[in-house]
Amino acid sequence: MDVRESSHQRADGDLLSLLECLAEYQATRESSGALLRQGFFDLALARRSTGYQSISPDWCHGSARASASVALDEHPGDLRLVVGDAGRAPRAKDSETEHGSHGSPGDSGGVRQRRRQSANGHRSQDDGDATAATGDGDKSAGGADPDDPLLWFGVLVPPALRDAQGRFKEALGELIRLAQLKGRLERRLAAARQAIDDAGEQAVPGTRPGARPAGPPAQP
Amino acid sequence: MTQHAAHRSRTLIAAIGDEDTVTGLLLAGIGDVDARQRANFLVVDSKTTQEKIEETFLAFTKRKDIAIILINQHIAESIRGILDEYRAAFPTILEIPSKEHPYDPSKDSVLRRVQLLFGD
C-alpha cells in the first residue's frame, strides 16, 4: 500500500512538474511569436523605404562569421544554455533580463555575442559583458561593430531596419530559451510517462496500465 | 562530463526558412560561412525542392558545430517524416512561425506527445 501510494505521489509530482514546464513553454512561444511578428513588420517597413531587393540574405558575404551564438554549460543531469564569452568564464543569463548576473546558477537561456579582434590582433577593450540578443553588444566605445550585419546594407540604413534587427535579436533570445524549454519538456514528459506506467503496475501487478478490470456488464 | 565535452563545440544557430525569416535571423547575427564555404542557413523559396531541404537538414544535423536548428513550421511540414525520426538531443530542432504562416500548436510534436499522455 505504501509503495503504491508513493508511486502515485511520484507520478502526481512528475505530472505537475510537466504542466509547469508546459505553461512556461507556451508562454515563451507566445512572446517569441509576438517579437517575430513585429520583426517581420519592421523588415517590411525597411524594404518599403529602400526597395525589396536591397534587403535580402544575398547580402550575406562568403566570409561571414556568426556574431550571435550559444554556449552549452554543464549542469548535473542537464545541458544548459548560458551567456558566455570566448575569453571569460561563462555566466548564467536570467531569461527575464537582457544582462545576466555572474555565476548565477539555475535555469537560463541566452545568446552569446562573439568578441572580435581588431585588425592588429588585439581584442577590443570595450567588449563589456556578454549580452543578450538586443544589440547592445554591438556598440563599443570606438564605434560600430565591424561584424554588425547591418553594415552589409551600407553605412546609412533606414531606422526601420535597425528596429528590425533589435526585434529579431530579442526574438532570438526567446527562441533559444524556447529550445531549452523544449528539451526540458521532453525529459519531463518521459519521466512522467515512466512514473505513470510504474504507478499503473503497482496498482494491478501484471496488468497493462490503464486497462479496466473485468466486471459484470452494466444492467439496463 | 563526456556528454558536455562532446557538445562544447556546438555554438552555431542554423536556420532553414523563407526569405523574411532568414533575413531577420541574419540581421540578428546568426549567419556563418565556414572555411569550406558551408553556410549555416538555407533560404527556401518556390524553386527549392524538397530534396534540397531534406539534404540541408540532414547536413545540419551531422555538423558538430551547430547547436540549434531553427526551421519554419510550414517548411518542417514538408519534411515531417524525417523530423519525426530525429531523436538526437543536439542539435535541437525548433519550429518557428513565418511571416505568412503563423505558428500552429496542433502541429507541435512536443505538445502532441503531451496530449497523448493525458489521453486527448
Coordinates of C-alpha atoms in Angstrom, one line a residue:
Chain A
M1 CA 0.0 0.0 0.0
D2 CA 2.8 2.4 0.9
V3 CA 4.7 1.5 -2.2
R4 CA 1.6 2.1 -4.3
E5 CA 0.9 5.5 -2.7
S6 CA 4.5 6.7 -3.1
S7 CA 4.5 5.7 -6.8
H8 CA 1.2 7.6 -7.2
Q9 CA 2.6 10.6 -5.4
R10 CA 5.7 10.5 -7.6
A11 CA 3.5 10.3 -10.7
D12 CA 1.5 13.3 -9.5
G13 CA 4.7 15.2 -8.8
D14 CA 6.1 14.4 -12.3
L15 CA 2.8 15.4 -13.9
L16 CA 2.7 18.7 -12.0
S17 CA 6.3 19.4 -13.0
L18 CA 5.4 18.6 -16.6
L19 CA 2.4 21.0 -16.5
E20 CA 4.5 23.8 -15.1
C21 CA 7.1 23.4 -17.8
L22 CA 4.4 23.2 -20.4
A23 CA 2.9 26.5 -19.2
E24 CA 6.3 28.2 -19.4
Y25 CA 6.9 26.7 -22.9
Q26 CA 3.6 28.0 -24.2
A27 CA 4.2 31.5 -22.7
T28 CA 7.6 31.7 -24.3
R29 CA 6.1 30.6 -27.6
E30 CA 3.6 33.5 -27.4
S31 CA 6.3 36.0 -26.6
S32 CA 8.7 34.8 -29.2
G33 CA 5.9 34.8 -31.8
A34 CA 5.0 38.4 -31.0
L35 CA 8.6 39.5 -31.3
L36 CA 8.9 37.8 -34.6
R37 CA 5.7 39.3 -35.9
Q38 CA 7.0 42.8 -35.0
G39 CA 10.3 42.0 -36.6
F40 CA 8.7 41.0 -39.9
F41 CA 6.7 44.2 -39.8
D42 CA 9.8 46.4 -39.3
L43 CA 11.5 44.5 -42.0
A44 CA 8.6 45.2 -44.4
L45 CA 8.9 48.9 -43.5
A46 CA 12.6 48.9 -44.2
R47 CA 12.1 47.2 -47.6
R48 CA 9.4 49.7 -48.4
S49 CA 11.8 52.6 -47.9
T50 CA 14.9 51.1 -49.6
G51 CA 13.4 48.7 -52.1
Y52 CA 12.7 45.0 -51.7
Q53 CA 15.8 43.6 -53.4
S54 CA 18.2 45.8 -51.3
I55 CA 17.4 43.8 -48.1
S56 CA 17.8 40.1 -48.6
P57 CA 20.0 37.2 -47.4
D58 CA 22.0 37.6 -50.7
W59 CA 24.0 40.4 -48.9
C60 CA 25.5 37.8 -46.5
H61 CA 29.1 37.6 -47.8
G62 CA 31.0 34.5 -48.2
S63 CA 33.3 35.0 -45.1
A64 CA 30.6 35.9 -42.7
R65 CA 31.1 34.8 -39.1
A66 CA 28.3 34.4 -36.6
S67 CA 28.2 37.2 -34.1
A68 CA 25.4 35.6 -32.1
S69 CA 25.9 32.1 -30.9
V70 CA 25.2 29.9 -27.9
A71 CA 27.3 28.2 -25.3
L72 CA 26.3 25.0 -23.6
D73 CA 27.0 24.8 -19.9
E74 CA 27.2 21.6 -17.9
H75 CA 24.7 21.2 -15.1
P76 CA 24.2 18.0 -13.1
G77 CA 22.0 15.8 -15.3
D78 CA 21.3 18.7 -17.8
L79 CA 22.9 20.7 -20.5
R80 CA 22.1 24.4 -20.2
L81 CA 22.3 27.3 -22.4
V82 CA 24.3 30.2 -20.9
V83 CA 25.6 33.5 -21.9
G84 CA 29.3 33.2 -22.3
D85 CA 32.3 34.8 -23.9
A86 CA 35.3 33.3 -25.6
G87 CA 37.7 35.0 -23.3
R88 CA 35.9 34.6 -20.0
A89 CA 34.2 32.1 -17.9
P90 CA 30.6 31.7 -18.9
R91 CA 27.9 33.1 -16.7
A92 CA 24.2 32.3 -16.4
K93 CA 21.7 34.6 -18.0
D94 CA 18.4 35.5 -16.5
S95 CA 15.9 34.9 -19.2
E96 CA 13.8 37.8 -17.9
T97 CA 16.6 40.3 -18.3
E98 CA 18.9 41.3 -21.0
H99 CA 22.1 41.1 -18.9
G100 CA 22.7 38.1 -16.8
S101 CA 24.5 38.1 -13.5
H102 CA 27.8 36.5 -13.0
G103 CA 27.9 32.9 -11.8
S104 CA 24.2 32.6 -11.0
P105 CA 23.0 29.0 -11.3
G106 CA 19.6 27.8 -12.2
D107 CA 17.7 27.9 -15.4
S108 CA 18.9 30.2 -18.0
G109 CA 18.9 30.8 -21.7
G110 CA 20.7 33.3 -23.8
V111 CA 22.8 34.4 -26.8
R112 CA 26.5 34.9 -26.8
Q113 CA 28.0 37.8 -28.6
R114 CA 31.3 36.9 -30.2
R115 CA 34.1 39.2 -29.2
R116 CA 36.0 40.3 -32.2
Q117 CA 39.7 41.0 -32.7
S118 CA 40.7 44.3 -34.3
A119 CA 42.9 44.4 -37.3
N120 CA 46.1 44.4 -35.2
G121 CA 45.1 41.2 -33.4
H122 CA 44.2 42.8 -30.0
R123 CA 40.7 42.2 -28.6
S124 CA 38.6 45.2 -28.1
Q125 CA 38.9 46.7 -24.7
D126 CA 35.3 47.7 -24.6
D127 CA 33.8 44.2 -25.0
G128 CA 31.8 44.7 -21.9
D129 CA 29.8 41.8 -20.6
A130 CA 28.3 39.2 -22.8
T131 CA 24.8 40.4 -23.5
A132 CA 21.5 39.2 -24.8
A133 CA 20.4 39.5 -28.3
T134 CA 19.4 43.1 -28.1
G135 CA 22.2 44.6 -30.0
D136 CA 23.9 46.2 -27.0
G137 CA 26.9 44.1 -27.6
D138 CA 27.4 45.7 -31.0
K139 CA 28.2 49.1 -29.5
S140 CA 31.7 49.8 -28.4
A141 CA 33.5 53.0 -27.4
G142 CA 35.2 53.1 -30.8
G143 CA 32.0 52.9 -32.9
A144 CA 30.1 50.3 -34.8
D145 CA 30.9 46.6 -34.6
P146 CA 32.7 45.7 -37.9
D147 CA 30.8 42.4 -37.9
D148 CA 27.4 44.0 -37.5
P149 CA 25.2 42.6 -40.2
L150 CA 23.6 46.0 -40.7
L151 CA 26.8 47.1 -42.3
W152 CA 26.1 44.7 -45.2
F153 CA 23.4 47.2 -46.3
G154 CA 25.6 50.3 -46.3
V155 CA 26.6 52.9 -43.8
L156 CA 23.2 54.7 -43.7
V157 CA 20.5 52.2 -43.1
P158 CA 16.8 53.0 -42.6
P159 CA 15.7 53.2 -38.9
A160 CA 13.2 50.5 -39.6
L161 CA 16.0 48.1 -40.5
R162 CA 17.7 48.9 -37.2
D163 CA 14.5 48.4 -35.4
A164 CA 14.0 45.0 -37.2
Q165 CA 17.5 43.9 -36.1
G166 CA 16.7 44.8 -32.5
R167 CA 13.5 42.9 -32.6
F168 CA 15.0 39.8 -34.2
K169 CA 17.8 39.8 -31.6
E170 CA 15.2 39.9 -28.9
A171 CA 13.3 37.1 -30.6
L172 CA 16.4 35.1 -31.0
G173 CA 17.0 35.2 -27.2
E174 CA 13.4 34.0 -26.7
L175 CA 13.9 31.2 -29.2
I176 CA 17.0 29.9 -27.5
R177 CA 15.1 29.9 -24.2
L178 CA 12.3 28.0 -26.1
A179 CA 14.8 25.4 -27.3
Q180 CA 16.0 24.9 -23.8
L181 CA 12.4 24.6 -22.5
K182 CA 11.6 22.1 -25.3
G183 CA 14.4 19.8 -24.2
R184 CA 13.3 20.1 -20.6
L185 CA 9.7 19.4 -21.5
E186 CA 10.7 16.2 -23.4
R187 CA 12.7 15.0 -20.4
R188 CA 9.8 15.6 -18.0
L189 CA 7.4 14.0 -20.4
A190 CA 9.5 10.9 -20.5
A191 CA 9.7 10.9 -16.6
A192 CA 6.0 11.4 -16.2
R193 CA 5.2 8.6 -18.6
Q194 CA 7.5 6.3 -16.8
A195 CA 6.0 7.3 -13.4
I196 CA 2.5 6.7 -14.7
D197 CA 3.5 3.3 -16.0
D198 CA 5.1 2.4 -12.7
A199 CA 2.1 3.6 -10.8
G200 CA -0.2 1.5 -13.0
E201 CA 1.9 -1.6 -12.5
Q202 CA 1.8 -1.1 -8.7
A203 CA -2.0 -0.8 -8.7
V204 CA -2.6 -4.0 -10.5
P205 CA 0.6 -6.0 -10.8
G206 CA 1.0 -7.9 -14.1
T207 CA -1.7 -6.0 -16.0
R208 CA -1.3 -3.3 -18.6
P209 CA -1.5 0.2 -17.1
G210 CA -4.8 1.9 -17.9
A211 CA -6.6 -1.3 -18.5
R212 CA -10.0 -1.6 -16.9
P213 CA -10.6 -4.6 -14.6
A214 CA -13.1 -7.2 -15.8
G215 CA -16.5 -7.0 -14.3
P216 CA -20.2 -7.7 -14.9
P217 CA -21.9 -5.8 -17.7
A218 CA -24.0 -2.8 -16.7
Q219 CA -27.7 -3.6 -16.2
P220 CA -30.2 -1.6 -18.4
Chain B
M1 CA 31.3 15.4 -18.5
T2 CA 31.8 13.3 -21.6
Q3 CA 28.5 14.5 -22.9
H4 CA 29.3 18.1 -22.2
A5 CA 32.7 17.8 -23.8
A6 CA 31.1 16.3 -26.9
H7 CA 28.7 19.2 -27.2
R8 CA 31.0 22.0 -26.2
S9 CA 31.9 22.8 -29.8
R10 CA 28.3 23.4 -30.7
T11 CA 27.9 27.1 -30.8
L12 CA 26.1 27.9 -34.1
I13 CA 22.4 28.5 -34.7
A14 CA 21.3 27.2 -38.1
A15 CA 18.2 28.4 -40.0
I16 CA 16.0 26.9 -42.7
G17 CA 13.3 29.3 -43.6
D18 CA 11.7 31.7 -46.1
E19 CA 13.5 34.8 -47.1
D20 CA 12.0 37.1 -44.5
T21 CA 12.8 34.7 -41.7
V22 CA 16.4 34.1 -42.8
T23 CA 16.9 37.8 -43.4
G24 CA 15.7 38.6 -39.9
L25 CA 17.9 35.9 -38.3
L26 CA 20.9 37.0 -40.3
L27 CA 20.3 40.5 -39.1
A28 CA 20.3 39.1 -35.6
G29 CA 23.8 37.8 -36.3
I30 CA 23.5 34.0 -36.7
G31 CA 24.9 33.9 -40.2
D32 CA 28.1 31.9 -40.6
V33 CA 30.1 30.6 -43.6
D34 CA 32.9 28.4 -42.6
A35 CA 36.3 27.7 -44.3
R36 CA 34.6 25.1 -46.5
Q37 CA 32.1 27.7 -47.6
R38 CA 29.3 25.9 -45.8
A39 CA 26.6 28.3 -44.7
N40 CA 24.5 27.6 -41.7
F41 CA 21.3 28.8 -43.3
L42 CA 19.1 27.9 -46.2
V43 CA 16.6 30.2 -47.9
V44 CA 13.6 28.2 -49.1
D45 CA 11.5 29.7 -51.9
S46 CA 9.2 28.4 -54.5
K47 CA 12.1 26.9 -56.5
T48 CA 13.6 25.0 -53.6
T49 CA 13.0 21.3 -53.9
Q50 CA 12.0 19.0 -51.0
E51 CA 15.2 17.0 -51.7
K52 CA 17.3 20.1 -51.1
I53 CA 15.5 20.9 -47.9
E54 CA 16.0 17.3 -46.7
E55 CA 19.6 17.3 -47.8
T56 CA 20.3 20.6 -46.0
F57 CA 18.5 19.5 -42.8
L58 CA 20.4 16.2 -42.6
A59 CA 23.7 18.0 -43.3
F60 CA 23.0 20.4 -40.4
T61 CA 22.2 17.6 -38.1
K62 CA 25.5 15.9 -38.9
R63 CA 27.6 19.0 -38.2
K64 CA 29.4 19.2 -34.9
D65 CA 29.3 23.0 -34.6
I66 CA 25.6 23.5 -34.8
A67 CA 23.6 23.6 -31.5
I68 CA 20.2 24.7 -32.7
I69 CA 18.3 24.4 -36.0
L70 CA 15.5 26.9 -36.5
I71 CA 13.1 25.9 -39.2
N72 CA 9.8 27.5 -40.3
Q73 CA 6.9 25.3 -39.3
H74 CA 5.4 25.2 -42.8
I75 CA 8.7 24.1 -44.2
A76 CA 9.1 21.5 -41.4
E77 CA 5.7 20.0 -42.5
S78 CA 7.3 19.2 -45.9
I79 CA 9.9 17.0 -44.2
R80 CA 7.8 15.9 -41.3
G81 CA 8.8 12.2 -41.8
I82 CA 12.5 13.0 -41.3
L83 CA 11.8 15.3 -38.4
D84 CA 9.7 12.7 -36.6
E85 CA 12.5 10.2 -36.9
Y86 CA 15.1 12.6 -35.5
R87 CA 15.8 11.8 -31.8
A88 CA 19.2 13.3 -31.0
A89 CA 19.4 15.9 -28.2
F90 CA 21.7 18.1 -30.3
P91 CA 21.3 20.0 -32.5
T92 CA 18.0 20.9 -31.0
I93 CA 15.3 21.4 -33.6
L94 CA 12.9 24.3 -33.1
E95 CA 10.0 25.1 -35.4
I96 CA 9.2 28.7 -35.6
P97 CA 6.4 30.7 -37.4
S98 CA 7.0 32.6 -40.6
K99 CA 5.5 35.9 -41.8
E100 CA 2.8 34.2 -43.9
H101 CA 2.3 31.1 -41.7
P102 CA 1.5 31.6 -38.0
Y103 CA 2.5 29.0 -35.5
D104 CA 0.1 26.1 -35.3
P105 CA 0.2 24.4 -31.9
S106 CA -1.6 21.3 -33.2
K107 CA 1.5 20.5 -35.3
D108 CA 4.0 20.9 -32.4
S109 CA 5.4 17.4 -31.9
V110 CA 6.1 18.0 -28.2
L111 CA 2.6 19.3 -27.5
R112 CA 1.1 16.3 -29.4
R113 CA 3.0 13.9 -27.1
V114 CA 1.8 15.8 -24.1
Q115 CA -1.8 15.5 -25.3
L116 CA -1.3 11.8 -25.9
L117 CA -0.1 11.4 -22.3
F118 CA -3.2 13.0 -21.0
G119 CA -5.4 10.9 -23.3
D120 CA -6.6 13.7 -25.5

